[in-house]
Amino acid sequence: MATSVLILNGPNLNRLGTREPDIYGTATFADLVALCTAEALVVDLIADVRQTNDEAELIGWLHEAADAKAPVIINPAAFTHYSYALRDACALVESPLIEVHLSNPAAREEFRQTSVISGVADGVIAGFGIESYRLALRAISYLTTA
Ligand code: DQA
């Protein structure tokens, strides 16, 4: 049976398409869901794509992934840069966990150049717009296929 991957998205990512398109592109969140759903099928995974503006809800989903031993792709959005609570929740996940970003935060403002999440992720993919998620699904497939 195909493995489910939780693809978790943090604050303001529901605004994709109209939010600073010069930085985040013109693809909408619905486009992101469609890409993940299609790409997951290609690599024999099931994409469970979620978005919230609420830190507590994101932490709850990570607890769910930890309990289910499910792999995770997470774009923590602005929480990337300061949420130790989210970092601690990511650390609970024993299955592969990939941090993704649409933009390349390392090439942006100084406050974005720190990720408190990267140290507990298996890897980071950033800078390719919604294609970052396709690459992250490939990485999960690579890490979970014996
Ligand atoms: C982001 C980068 C973050 O710095 C920013 O706060 C976001 C989106 C990205 O995908 O490029 O909301 O995570």
JSON list of C-alpha atoms and ligand atoms in Angstrom, two decimals:
[
{"chain": "A", "resi": 1, "resn": "MET", "atom": "CA", "xyz": [0.00, 0.00, 0.00]},
{"chain": "A", "resi": 2, "resn": "ALA", "atom": "CA", "xyz": [1.25, 3.50, -0.85]},
{"chain": "A", "resi": 3, "resn": "THR", "atom": "CA", "xyz": [2.62, 5.59, 2.01]},
{"chain": "A", "resi": 4, "resn": "SER", "atom": "CA", "xyz": [0.88, 8.89, 2.90]},
{"chain": "A", "resi": 5, "resn": "VAL", "atom": "CA", "xyz": [3.08, 11.98, 3.09]},
{"chain": "A", "resi": 6, "resn": "LEU", "atom": "CA", "xyz": [1.91, 14.95, 5.14]},
{"chain": "A", "resi": 7, "resn": "ILE", "atom": "CA", "xyz": [2.67, 18.13, 3.18]},
{"chain": "A", "resi": 8, "resn": "LEU", "atom": "CA", "xyz": [2.26, 20.89, 5.72]},
{"chain": "A", "resi": 9, "resn": "ASN", "atom": "CA", "xyz": [2.15, 24.60, 4.93]},
{"chain": "A", "resi": 10, "resn": "GLY", "atom": "CA", "xyz": [2.31, 27.50, 7.35]},
{"chain": "A", "resi": 11, "resn": "PRO", "atom": "CA", "xyz": [0.97, 31.03, 7.48]},
{"chain": "A", "resi": 12, "resn": "ASN", "atom": "CA", "xyz": [0.03, 33.08, 4.42]},
{"chain": "A", "resi": 13, "resn": "LEU", "atom": "CA", "xyz": [0.67, 30.25, 1.97]},
{"chain": "A", "resi": 14, "resn": "ASN", "atom": "CA", "xyz": [-3.09, 30.11, 1.31]},
{"chain": "A", "resi": 15, "resn": "ARG", "atom": "CA", "xyz": [-2.54, 33.50, -0.39]},
{"chain": "A", "resi": 16, "resn": "LEU", "atom": "CA", "xyz": [-0.24, 32.09, -3.07]},
{"chain": "A", "resi": 17, "resn": "GLY", "atom": "CA", "xyz": [-0.91, 33.46, -6.53]},
{"chain": "A", "resi": 18, "resn": "THR", "atom": "CA", "xyz": [-1.60, 36.99, -5.34]},
{"chain": "A", "resi": 19, "resn": "ARG", "atom": "CA", "xyz": [0.91, 37.24, -2.45]},
{"chain": "A", "resi": 20, "resn": "GLU", "atom": "CA", "xyz": [4.08, 39.03, -3.61]},
{"chain": "A", "resi": 21, "resn": "PRO", "atom": "CA", "xyz": [4.06, 37.18, -6.97]},
{"chain": "A", "resi": 22, "resn": "ASP", "atom": "CA", "xyz": [7.48, 38.58, -7.87]},
{"chain": "A", "resi": 23, "resn": "ILE", "atom": "CA", "xyz": [8.86, 36.51, -4.97]},
{"chain": "A", "resi": 24, "resn": "TYR", "atom": "CA", "xyz": [6.49, 33.56, -4.65]},
{"chain": "A", "resi": 25, "resn": "GLY", "atom": "CA", "xyz": [5.25, 33.21, -8.26]},
{"chain": "A", "resi": 26, "resn": "THR", "atom": "CA", "xyz": [1.75, 33.24, -9.70]},
{"chain": "A", "resi": 27, "resn": "ALA", "atom": "CA", "xyz": [0.84, 29.61, -8.99]},
{"chain": "A", "resi": 28, "resn": "THR", "atom": "CA", "xyz": [-2.01, 29.37, -6.48]},
{"chain": "A", "resi": 29, "resn": "PHE", "atom": "CA", "xyz": [-2.28, 27.10, -3.45]},
{"chain": "A", "resi": 30, "resn": "ALA", "atom": "CA", "xyz": [-4.72, 24.98, -5.50]},
{"chain": "A", "resi": 31, "resn": "ASP", "atom": "CA", "xyz": [-1.98, 24.62, -8.15]},
{"chain": "A", "resi": 32, "resn": "LEU", "atom": "CA", "xyz": [0.43, 23.51, -5.42]},
{"chain": "A", "resi": 33, "resn": "VAL", "atom": "CA", "xyz": [-2.06, 20.88, -4.20]},
{"chain": "A", "resi": 34, "resn": "ALA", "atom": "CA", "xyz": [-2.58, 19.63, -7.78]},
{"chain": "A", "resi": 35, "resn": "LEU", "atom": "CA", "xyz": [1.17, 19.37, -8.39]},
{"chain": "A", "resi": 36, "resn": "CYS", "atom": "CA", "xyz": [1.74, 17.46, -5.15]},
{"chain": "A", "resi": 37, "resn": "THR", "atom": "CA", "xyz": [-1.19, 15.11, -5.77]},
{"chain": "A", "resi": 38, "resn": "ALA", "atom": "CA", "xyz": [0.02, 14.27, -9.28]},
{"chain": "A", "resi": 39, "resn": "GLU", "atom": "CA", "xyz": [3.70, 13.96, -8.40]},
{"chain": "A", "resi": 40, "resn": "ALA", "atom": "CA", "xyz": [2.99, 11.76, -5.38]},
{"chain": "A", "resi": 41, "resn": "LEU", "atom": "CA", "xyz": [1.23, 9.26, -7.65]},
{"chain": "A", "resi": 42, "resn": "VAL", "atom": "CA", "xyz": [4.31, 9.15, -9.90]},
{"chain": "A", "resi": 43, "resn": "VAL", "atom": "CA", "xyz": [6.51, 8.06, -6.98]},
{"chain": "A", "resi": 44, "resn": "ASP", "atom": "CA", "xyz": [3.86, 5.79, -5.43]},
{"chain": "A", "resi": 45, "resn": "LEU", "atom": "CA", "xyz": [3.03, 8.04, -2.47]},
{"chain": "A", "resi": 46, "resn": "ILE", "atom": "CA", "xyz": [-0.23, 9.66, -1.34]},
{"chain": "A", "resi": 47, "resn": "ALA", "atom": "CA", "xyz": [-0.10, 13.44, -0.78]},
{"chain": "A", "resi": 48, "resn": "ASP", "atom": "CA", "xyz": [-2.06, 14.82, 2.18]},
{"chain": "A", "resi": 49, "resn": "VAL", "atom": "CA", "xyz": [-1.65, 18.57, 1.63]},
{"chain": "A", "resi": 50, "resn": "ARG", "atom": "CA", "xyz": [-2.68, 20.96, 4.41]},
{"chain": "A", "resi": 51, "resn": "GLN", "atom": "CA", "xyz": [-2.30, 24.67, 5.18]},
{"chain": "A", "resi": 52, "resn": "THR", "atom": "CA", "xyz": [-2.90, 26.66, 8.35]},
{"chain": "A", "resi": 53, "resn": "ASN", "atom": "CA", "xyz": [-2.18, 30.10, 9.68]},
{"chain": "A", "resi": 54, "resn": "ASP", "atom": "CA", "xyz": [-2.19, 28.69, 13.22]},
{"chain": "A", "resi": 55, "resn": "GLU", "atom": "CA", "xyz": [1.05, 27.51, 14.87]},
{"chain": "A", "resi": 56, "resn": "ALA", "atom": "CA", "xyz": [-0.82, 25.22, 17.29]},
{"chain": "A", "resi": 57, "resn": "GLU", "atom": "CA", "xyz": [-2.59, 23.44, 14.43]},
{"chain": "A", "resi": 58, "resn": "LEU", "atom": "CA", "xyz": [0.72, 22.91, 12.61]},
{"chain": "A", "resi": 59, "resn": "ILE", "atom": "CA", "xyz": [2.22, 21.42, 15.79]},
{"chain": "A", "resi": 60, "resn": "GLY", "atom": "CA", "xyz": [-0.81, 19.13, 16.16]},
{"chain": "A", "resi": 61, "resn": "TRP", "atom": "CA", "xyz": [-0.30, 17.85, 12.61]},
{"chain": "A", "resi": 62, "resn": "LEU", "atom": "CA", "xyz": [3.36, 17.10, 13.39]},
{"chain": "A", "resi": 63, "resn": "HIS", "atom": "CA", "xyz": [2.26, 15.11, 16.45]},
{"chain": "A", "resi": 64, "resn": "GLU", "atom": "CA", "xyz": [-0.11, 13.21, 14.15]},
{"chain": "A", "resi": 65, "resn": "ALA", "atom": "CA", "xyz": [2.79, 12.47, 11.75]},
{"chain": "A", "resi": 66, "resn": "ALA", "atom": "CA", "xyz": [4.98, 11.32, 14.64]},
{"chain": "A", "resi": 67, "resn": "ASP", "atom": "CA", "xyz": [2.26, 8.94, 15.89]},
{"chain": "A", "resi": 68, "resn": "ALA", "atom": "CA", "xyz": [1.53, 7.60, 12.39]},
{"chain": "A", "resi": 69, "resn": "LYS", "atom": "CA", "xyz": [5.25, 7.36, 11.52]},
{"chain": "A", "resi": 70, "resn": "ALA", "atom": "CA", "xyz": [4.39, 9.33, 8.37]},
{"chain": "A", "resi": 71, "resn": "PRO", "atom": "CA", "xyz": [7.01, 11.22, 6.32]},
{"chain": "A", "resi": 72, "resn": "VAL", "atom": "CA", "xyz": [6.62, 15.00, 6.26]},
{"chain": "A", "resi": 73, "resn": "ILE", "atom": "CA", "xyz": [7.28, 17.82, 3.82]},
{"chain": "A", "resi": 74, "resn": "ILE", "atom": "CA", "xyz": [6.92, 21.15, 5.60]},
{"chain": "A", "resi": 75, "resn": "ASN", "atom": "CA", "xyz": [7.00, 24.75, 4.49]},
{"chain": "A", "resi": 76, "resn": "PRO", "atom": "CA", "xyz": [6.89, 26.45, 7.88]},
{"chain": "A", "resi": 77, "resn": "ALA", "atom": "CA", "xyz": [6.71, 29.91, 6.19]},
{"chain": "A", "resi": 78, "resn": "ALA", "atom": "CA", "xyz": [7.59, 32.68, 8.67]},
{"chain": "A", "resi": 79, "resn": "PHE", "atom": "CA", "xyz": [7.65, 30.17, 11.59]},
{"chain": "A", "resi": 80, "resn": "THR", "atom": "CA", "xyz": [10.86, 28.87, 9.95]},
{"chain": "A", "resi": 81, "resn": "HIS", "atom": "CA", "xyz": [12.77, 31.77, 11.38]},
{"chain": "A", "resi": 82, "resn": "TYR", "atom": "CA", "xyz": [11.72, 31.79, 15.03]},
{"chain": "A", "resi": 83, "resn": "SER", "atom": "CA", "xyz": [9.43, 28.99, 16.19]},
{"chain": "A", "resi": 84, "resn": "TYR", "atom": "CA", "xyz": [11.30, 26.76, 18.63]},
{"chain": "A", "resi": 85, "resn": "ALA", "atom": "CA", "xyz": [7.96, 25.08, 19.40]},
{"chain": "A", "resi": 86, "resn": "LEU", "atom": "CA", "xyz": [7.65, 24.05, 15.76]},
{"chain": "A", "resi": 87, "resn": "ARG", "atom": "CA", "xyz": [11.28, 22.91, 15.71]},
{"chain": "A", "resi": 88, "resn": "ASP", "atom": "CA", "xyz": [10.66, 20.72, 18.77]},
{"chain": "A", "resi": 89, "resn": "ALA", "atom": "CA", "xyz": [7.57, 19.23, 17.10]},
{"chain": "A", "resi": 90, "resn": "CYS", "atom": "CA", "xyz": [9.58, 18.50, 13.92]},
{"chain": "A", "resi": 91, "resn": "ALA", "atom": "CA", "xyz": [12.18, 16.76, 16.09]},
{"chain": "A", "resi": 92, "resn": "LEU", "atom": "CA", "xyz": [9.47, 14.31, 17.24]},
{"chain": "A", "resi": 93, "resn": "VAL", "atom": "CA", "xyz": [9.04, 13.01, 13.69]},
{"chain": "A", "resi": 94, "resn": "GLU", "atom": "CA", "xyz": [11.24, 9.95, 13.19]},
{"chain": "A", "resi": 95, "resn": "SER", "atom": "CA", "xyz": [10.27, 9.44, 9.53]},
{"chain": "A", "resi": 96, "resn": "PRO", "atom": "CA", "xyz": [11.99, 11.58, 6.88]},
{"chain": "A", "resi": 97, "resn": "LEU", "atom": "CA", "xyz": [11.17, 15.28, 7.16]},
{"chain": "A", "resi": 98, "resn": "ILE", "atom": "CA", "xyz": [12.06, 17.72, 4.38]},
{"chain": "A", "resi": 99, "resn": "GLU", "atom": "CA", "xyz": [11.90, 21.52, 4.79]},
{"chain": "A", "resi": 100, "resn": "VAL", "atom": "CA", "xyz": [10.77, 23.31, 1.62]},
{"chain": "A", "resi": 101, "resn": "HIS", "atom": "CA", "xyz": [10.55, 26.92, 0.53]},
{"chain": "A", "resi": 102, "resn": "LEU", "atom": "CA", "xyz": [9.26, 28.53, -2.64]},
{"chain": "A", "resi": 103, "resn": "SER", "atom": "CA", "xyz": [11.83, 31.31, -2.48]},
{"chain": "A", "resi": 104, "resn": "ASN", "atom": "CA", "xyz": [15.46, 30.99, -1.43]},
{"chain": "A", "resi": 105, "resn": "PRO", "atom": "CA", "xyz": [15.46, 32.52, 2.07]},
{"chain": "A", "resi": 106, "resn": "ALA", "atom": "CA", "xyz": [19.28, 32.44, 2.14]},
{"chain": "A", "resi": 107, "resn": "ALA", "atom": "CA", "xyz": [19.29, 35.08, -0.60]},
{"chain": "A", "resi": 108, "resn": "ARG", "atom": "CA", "xyz": [16.73, 37.36, 1.09]},
{"chain": "A", "resi": 109, "resn": "GLU", "atom": "CA", "xyz": [16.52, 39.61, 4.16]},
{"chain": "A", "resi": 110, "resn": "GLU", "atom": "CA", "xyz": [18.84, 38.80, 7.05]},
{"chain": "A", "resi": 111, "resn": "PHE", "atom": "CA", "xyz": [16.03, 37.58, 9.34]},
{"chain": "A", "resi": 112, "resn": "ARG", "atom": "CA", "xyz": [15.12, 34.93, 6.75]},
{"chain": "A", "resi": 113, "resn": "GLN", "atom": "CA", "xyz": [18.67, 33.60, 6.63]},
{"chain": "A", "resi": 114, "resn": "THR", "atom": "CA", "xyz": [18.17, 31.74, 9.92]},
{"chain": "A", "resi": 115, "resn": "SER", "atom": "CA", "xyz": [16.07, 28.57, 9.98]},
{"chain": "A", "resi": 116, "resn": "VAL", "atom": "CA", "xyz": [15.42, 27.03, 13.38]},
{"chain": "A", "resi": 117, "resn": "ILE", "atom": "CA", "xyz": [13.90, 24.05, 11.51]},
{"chain": "A", "resi": 118, "resn": "SER", "atom": "CA", "xyz": [16.81, 22.98, 9.25]},
{"chain": "A", "resi": 119, "resn": "GLY", "atom": "CA", "xyz": [18.78, 21.42, 12.10]},
{"chain": "A", "resi": 120, "resn": "VAL", "atom": "CA", "xyz": [16.05, 18.82, 12.67]},
{"chain": "A", "resi": 121, "resn": "ALA", "atom": "CA", "xyz": [15.19, 18.26, 8.97]},
{"chain": "A", "resi": 122, "resn": "ASP", "atom": "CA", "xyz": [16.69, 15.52, 6.81]},
{"chain": "A", "resi": 123, "resn": "GLY", "atom": "CA", "xyz": [17.20, 18.10, 4.07]},
{"chain": "A", "resi": 124, "resn": "VAL", "atom": "CA", "xyz": [16.12, 21.47, 2.71]},
{"chain": "A", "resi": 125, "resn": "ILE", "atom": "CA", "xyz": [14.87, 22.36, -0.79]},
{"chain": "A", "resi": 126, "resn": "ALA", "atom": "CA", "xyz": [14.41, 26.06, -1.53]},
{"chain": "A", "resi": 127, "resn": "GLY", "atom": "CA", "xyz": [14.16, 28.48, -4.40]},
{"chain": "A", "resi": 128, "resn": "PHE", "atom": "CA", "xyz": [12.24, 26.64, -7.11]},
{"chain": "A", "resi": 129, "resn": "GLY", "atom": "CA", "xyz": [8.70, 27.93, -6.58]},
{"chain": "A", "resi": 130, "resn": "ILE", "atom": "CA", "xyz": [6.12, 25.14, -6.38]},
{"chain": "A", "resi": 131, "resn": "GLU", "atom": "CA", "xyz": [8.67, 22.86, -8.12]},
{"chain": "A", "resi": 132, "resn": "SER", "atom": "CA", "xyz": [10.41, 22.73, -4.71]},
{"chain": "A", "resi": 133, "resn": "TYR", "atom": "CA", "xyz": [7.56, 20.44, -3.62]},
{"chain": "A", "resi": 134, "resn": "ARG", "atom": "CA", "xyz": [8.05, 18.08, -6.56]},
{"chain": "A", "resi": 135, "resn": "LEU", "atom": "CA", "xyz": [11.74, 17.79, -5.64]},
{"chain": "A", "resi": 136, "resn": "ALA", "atom": "CA", "xyz": [10.80, 17.22, -1.99]},
{"chain": "A", "resi": 137, "resn": "LEU", "atom": "CA", "xyz": [8.47, 14.37, -2.97]},
{"chain": "A", "resi": 138, "resn": "ARG", "atom": "CA", "xyz": [11.33, 12.85, -4.97]},
{"chain": "A", "resi": 139, "resn": "ALA", "atom": "CA", "xyz": [13.53, 13.19, -1.88]},
{"chain": "A", "resi": 140, "resn": "ILE", "atom": "CA", "xyz": [10.93, 11.45, 0.32]},
{"chain": "A", "resi": 141, "resn": "SER", "atom": "CA", "xyz": [10.67, 8.66, -2.26]},
{"chain": "A", "resi": 142, "resn": "TYR", "atom": "CA", "xyz": [14.47, 8.35, -2.30]},
{"chain": "A", "resi": 143, "resn": "LEU", "atom": "CA", "xyz": [14.66, 8.24, 1.49]},
{"chain": "A", "resi": 144, "resn": "THR", "atom": "CA", "xyz": [11.79, 5.77, 1.99]},
{"chain": "A", "resi": 145, "resn": "THR", "atom": "CA", "xyz": [12.50, 3.32, -0.84]},
{"chain": "A", "resi": 146, "resn": "ALA", "atom": "CA", "xyz": [14.80, 0.54, 0.25]},
{"chain": "B", "resi": 1, "resn": "DQA", "atom": "C1", "xyz": [8.75, 30.97, 2.61]},
{"chain": "B", "resi": 1, "resn": "DQA", "atom": "C2", "xyz": [9.89, 31.89, 3.02]},
{"chain": "B", "resi": 1, "resn": "DQA", "atom": "C3", "xyz": [9.61, 32.54, 4.36]},
{"chain": "B", "resi": 1, "resn": "DQA", "atom": "O1", "xyz": [10.66, 33.42, 4.72]},
{"chain": "B", "resi": 1, "resn": "DQA", "atom": "C4", "xyz": [8.32, 33.34, 4.31]},
{"chain": "B", "resi": 1, "resn": "DQA", "atom": "O2", "xyz": [8.01, 33.86, 5.59]},
{"chain": "B", "resi": 1, "resn": "DQA", "atom": "C5", "xyz": [7.18, 32.58, 3.75]},
{"chain": "B", "resi": 1, "resn": "DQA", "atom": "C6", "xyz": [7.41, 31.69, 2.62]},
{"chain": "B", "resi": 1, "resn": "DQA", "atom": "C7", "xyz": [8.96, 30.40, 1.19]},
{"chain": "B", "resi": 1, "resn": "DQA", "atom": "O3", "xyz": [8.30, 29.41, 0.87]},
{"chain": "B", "resi": 1, "resn": "DQA", "atom": "O4", "xyz": [9.73, 30.95, 0.40]},
{"chain": "B", "resi": 1, "resn": "DQA", "atom": "O5", "xyz": [6.04, 32.75, 4.16]},
{"chain": "B", "resi": 1, "resn": "DQA", "atom": "O6", "xyz": [8.70, 29.87, 3.52]}
]
